[in-house]
Short mmCIF file of C-alpha atoms in Angstrom, two decimals:
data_model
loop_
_atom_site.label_atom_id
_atom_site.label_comp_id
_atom_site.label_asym_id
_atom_site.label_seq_id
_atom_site.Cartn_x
_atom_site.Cartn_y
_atom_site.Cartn_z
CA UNK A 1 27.50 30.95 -18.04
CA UNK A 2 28.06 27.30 -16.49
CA UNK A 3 25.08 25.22 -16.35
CA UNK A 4 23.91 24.84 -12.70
CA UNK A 5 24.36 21.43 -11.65
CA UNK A 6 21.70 20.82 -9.75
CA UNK A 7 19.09 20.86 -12.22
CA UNK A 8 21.60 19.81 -15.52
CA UNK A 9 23.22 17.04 -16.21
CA UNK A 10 22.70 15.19 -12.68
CA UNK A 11 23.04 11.58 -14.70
CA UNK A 12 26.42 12.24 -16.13
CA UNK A 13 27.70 13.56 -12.54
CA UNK A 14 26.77 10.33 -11.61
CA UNK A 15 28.41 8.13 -13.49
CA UNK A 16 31.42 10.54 -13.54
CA UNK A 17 30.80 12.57 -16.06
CA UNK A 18 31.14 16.11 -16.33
CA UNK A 19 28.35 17.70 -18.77
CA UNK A 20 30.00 21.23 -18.81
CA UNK A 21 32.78 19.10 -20.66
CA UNK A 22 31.26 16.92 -23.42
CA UNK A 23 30.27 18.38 -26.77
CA UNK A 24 26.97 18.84 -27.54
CA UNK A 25 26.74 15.87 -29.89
CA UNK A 26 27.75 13.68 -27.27
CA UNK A 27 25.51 15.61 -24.83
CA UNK A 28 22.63 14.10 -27.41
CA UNK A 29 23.93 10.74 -27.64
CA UNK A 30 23.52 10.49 -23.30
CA UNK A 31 20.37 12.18 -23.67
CA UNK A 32 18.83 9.46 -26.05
CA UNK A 33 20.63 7.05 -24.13
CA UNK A 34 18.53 8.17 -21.40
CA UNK A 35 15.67 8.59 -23.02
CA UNK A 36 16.06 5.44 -24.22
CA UNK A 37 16.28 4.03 -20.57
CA UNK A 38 13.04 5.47 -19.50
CA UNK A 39 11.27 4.28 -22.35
CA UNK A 40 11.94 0.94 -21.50
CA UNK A 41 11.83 1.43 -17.77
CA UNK A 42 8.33 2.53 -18.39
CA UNK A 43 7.41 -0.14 -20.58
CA UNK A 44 8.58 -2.60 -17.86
CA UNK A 45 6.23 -0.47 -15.42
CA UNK A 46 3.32 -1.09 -17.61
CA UNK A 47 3.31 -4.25 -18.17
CA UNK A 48 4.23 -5.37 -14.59
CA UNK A 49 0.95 -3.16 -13.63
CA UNK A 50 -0.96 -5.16 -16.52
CA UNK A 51 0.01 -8.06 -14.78
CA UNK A 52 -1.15 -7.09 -11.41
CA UNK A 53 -4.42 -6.04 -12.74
CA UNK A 54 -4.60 -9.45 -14.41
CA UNK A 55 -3.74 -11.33 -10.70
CA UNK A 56 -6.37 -9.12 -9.32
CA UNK A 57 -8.76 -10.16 -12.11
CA UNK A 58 -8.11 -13.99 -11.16
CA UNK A 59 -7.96 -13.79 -7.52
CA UNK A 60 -11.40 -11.99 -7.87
CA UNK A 61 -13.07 -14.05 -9.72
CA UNK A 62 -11.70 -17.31 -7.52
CA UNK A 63 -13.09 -15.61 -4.41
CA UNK A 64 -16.34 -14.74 -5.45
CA UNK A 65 -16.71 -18.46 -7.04
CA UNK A 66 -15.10 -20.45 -4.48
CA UNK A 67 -18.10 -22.64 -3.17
CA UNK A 68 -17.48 -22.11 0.48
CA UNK A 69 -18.70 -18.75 1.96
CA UNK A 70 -15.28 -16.57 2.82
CA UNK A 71 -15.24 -13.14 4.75
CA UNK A 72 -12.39 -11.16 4.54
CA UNK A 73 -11.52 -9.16 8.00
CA UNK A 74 -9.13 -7.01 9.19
CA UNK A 75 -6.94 -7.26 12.65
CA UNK A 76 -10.21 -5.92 14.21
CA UNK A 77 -12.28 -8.83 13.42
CA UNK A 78 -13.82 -5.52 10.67
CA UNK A 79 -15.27 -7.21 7.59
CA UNK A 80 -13.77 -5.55 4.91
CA UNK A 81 -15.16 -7.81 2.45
CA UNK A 82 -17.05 -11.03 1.57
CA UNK A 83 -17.26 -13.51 -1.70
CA UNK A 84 -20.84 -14.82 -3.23
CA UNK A 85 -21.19 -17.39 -1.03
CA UNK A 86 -21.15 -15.55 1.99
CA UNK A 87 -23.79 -13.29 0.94
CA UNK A 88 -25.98 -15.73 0.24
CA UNK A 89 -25.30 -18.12 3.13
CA UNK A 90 -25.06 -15.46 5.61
CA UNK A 91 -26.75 -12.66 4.92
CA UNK A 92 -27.35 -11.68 8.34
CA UNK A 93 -23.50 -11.18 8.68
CA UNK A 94 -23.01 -9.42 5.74
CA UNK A 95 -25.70 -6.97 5.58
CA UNK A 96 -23.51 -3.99 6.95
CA UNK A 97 -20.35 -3.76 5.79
CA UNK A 98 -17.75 -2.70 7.77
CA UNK A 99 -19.47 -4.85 10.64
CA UNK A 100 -17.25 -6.49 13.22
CA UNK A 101 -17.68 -10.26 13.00
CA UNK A 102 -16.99 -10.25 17.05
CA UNK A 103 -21.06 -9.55 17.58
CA UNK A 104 -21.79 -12.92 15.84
CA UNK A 105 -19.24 -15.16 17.39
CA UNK A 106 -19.38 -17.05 21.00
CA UNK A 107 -17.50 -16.30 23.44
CA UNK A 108 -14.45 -19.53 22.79
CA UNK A 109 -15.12 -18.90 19.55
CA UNK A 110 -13.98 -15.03 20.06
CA UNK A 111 -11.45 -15.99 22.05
CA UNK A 112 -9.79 -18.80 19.62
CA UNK A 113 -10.00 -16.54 16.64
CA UNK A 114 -8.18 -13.49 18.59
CA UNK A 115 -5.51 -15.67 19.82
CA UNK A 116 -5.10 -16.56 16.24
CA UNK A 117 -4.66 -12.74 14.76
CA UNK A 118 -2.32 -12.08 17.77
CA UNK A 119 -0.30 -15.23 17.24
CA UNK A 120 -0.19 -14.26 12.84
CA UNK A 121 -0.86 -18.18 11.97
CA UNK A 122 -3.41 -20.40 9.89
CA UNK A 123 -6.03 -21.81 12.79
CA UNK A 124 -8.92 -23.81 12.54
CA UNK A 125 -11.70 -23.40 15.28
CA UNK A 126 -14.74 -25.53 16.04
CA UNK A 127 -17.37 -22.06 15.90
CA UNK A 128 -21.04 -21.39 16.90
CA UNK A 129 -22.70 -18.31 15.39
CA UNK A 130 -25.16 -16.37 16.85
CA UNK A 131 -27.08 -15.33 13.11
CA UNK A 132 -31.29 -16.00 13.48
CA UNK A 133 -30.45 -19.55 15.05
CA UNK A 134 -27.13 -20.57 16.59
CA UNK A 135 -25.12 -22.17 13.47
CA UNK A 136 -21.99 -24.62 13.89
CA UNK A 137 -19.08 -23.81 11.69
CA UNK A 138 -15.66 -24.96 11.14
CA UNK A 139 -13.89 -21.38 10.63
CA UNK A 140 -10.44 -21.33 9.23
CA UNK A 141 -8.45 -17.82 9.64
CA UNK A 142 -5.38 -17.13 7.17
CA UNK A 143 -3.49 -14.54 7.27
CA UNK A 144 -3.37 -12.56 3.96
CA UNK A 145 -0.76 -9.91 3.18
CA UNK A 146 -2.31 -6.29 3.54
CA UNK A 147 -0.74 -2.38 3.29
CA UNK A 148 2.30 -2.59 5.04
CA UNK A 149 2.13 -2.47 8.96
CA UNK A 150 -2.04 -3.99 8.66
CA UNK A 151 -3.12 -7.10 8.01
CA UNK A 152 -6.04 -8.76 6.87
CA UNK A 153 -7.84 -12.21 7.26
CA UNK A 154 -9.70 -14.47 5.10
CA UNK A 155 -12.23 -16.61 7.51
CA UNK A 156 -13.51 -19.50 5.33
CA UNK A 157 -16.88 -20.98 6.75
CA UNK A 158 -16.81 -24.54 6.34
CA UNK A 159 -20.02 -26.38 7.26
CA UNK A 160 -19.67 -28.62 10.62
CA UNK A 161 -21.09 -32.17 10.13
#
């Protein structure tokens, strides 16, 4: 009975090989050669994802210590997250998550930071809050890289003077 190609030997079709034709030592020899393959492939895989957990590890431990309070908000002005500093500076902003930083911004201030999501650059924007006491900020929007087809913000508060 001839093997059914579709589930045998669909490696050696592909590099030209017939399986129905090679003796079963050399039938071995591709399959450890394969096997071989996929051990290292996966190998590769593992420590690439070690790596990435690693970058995660860093970047997460930069944005929770970096001095200036940083939100993190989707194209929806959502705030999908928010470092130490933030918490503690504006605790008023952060106490839901998943609240819209729209309700705390003035109106130019709305409008500057939208223009800057639809536009995809790095702004900075003269801001007033509306927290327990209008606040003056300088708020700088980047862009960060997000799932493909969303993206996400980072909106560093810097004190006005």
């Amino acid at each position: 009975m001839k093997p059914d190609p579709d589930t045998t030997g669909r490696g050696l079709d592909r590099i030209g090989m017939d399986p129905t034709k090679l003796s079963k030592d050399e039938l071995v020899q591709e399959w450890n050669v394969r096997e071989e393959e996929l051990r290292l492939q996966n190998e590769q895989l593992r420590e690439s994802e070690l790596r990435a957990v690693t970058q995660l590890q860093r970047f997460e431990t930069m944005f929770n210590h970096f001095p200036l309070p940083v939100v993190i908000v989707d194209d929806h002005l959502v705030i999908v997250d928010a470092n130490r500093a933030a918490k503690e500076t504006l605790p008023a902003l952060i106490r839901v998550r998943d609240s819209s930083l729209v309700r705390f911004l003035d109106a130019p201030t709305r409008s500057s930071v939208t223009r800057t999501l639809v536009q995809g650059g790095v702004a900075d924007i003269d801001a007033g809050l509306h927290l327990q006491a209008p606040v003056a900020y300088r708020l700088r929007v980047v862009p960060l890289h997000s799932d493909p087809g969303r993206m996400n913000y980072a909106v560093i508060f810097q004190p006005r003077t």
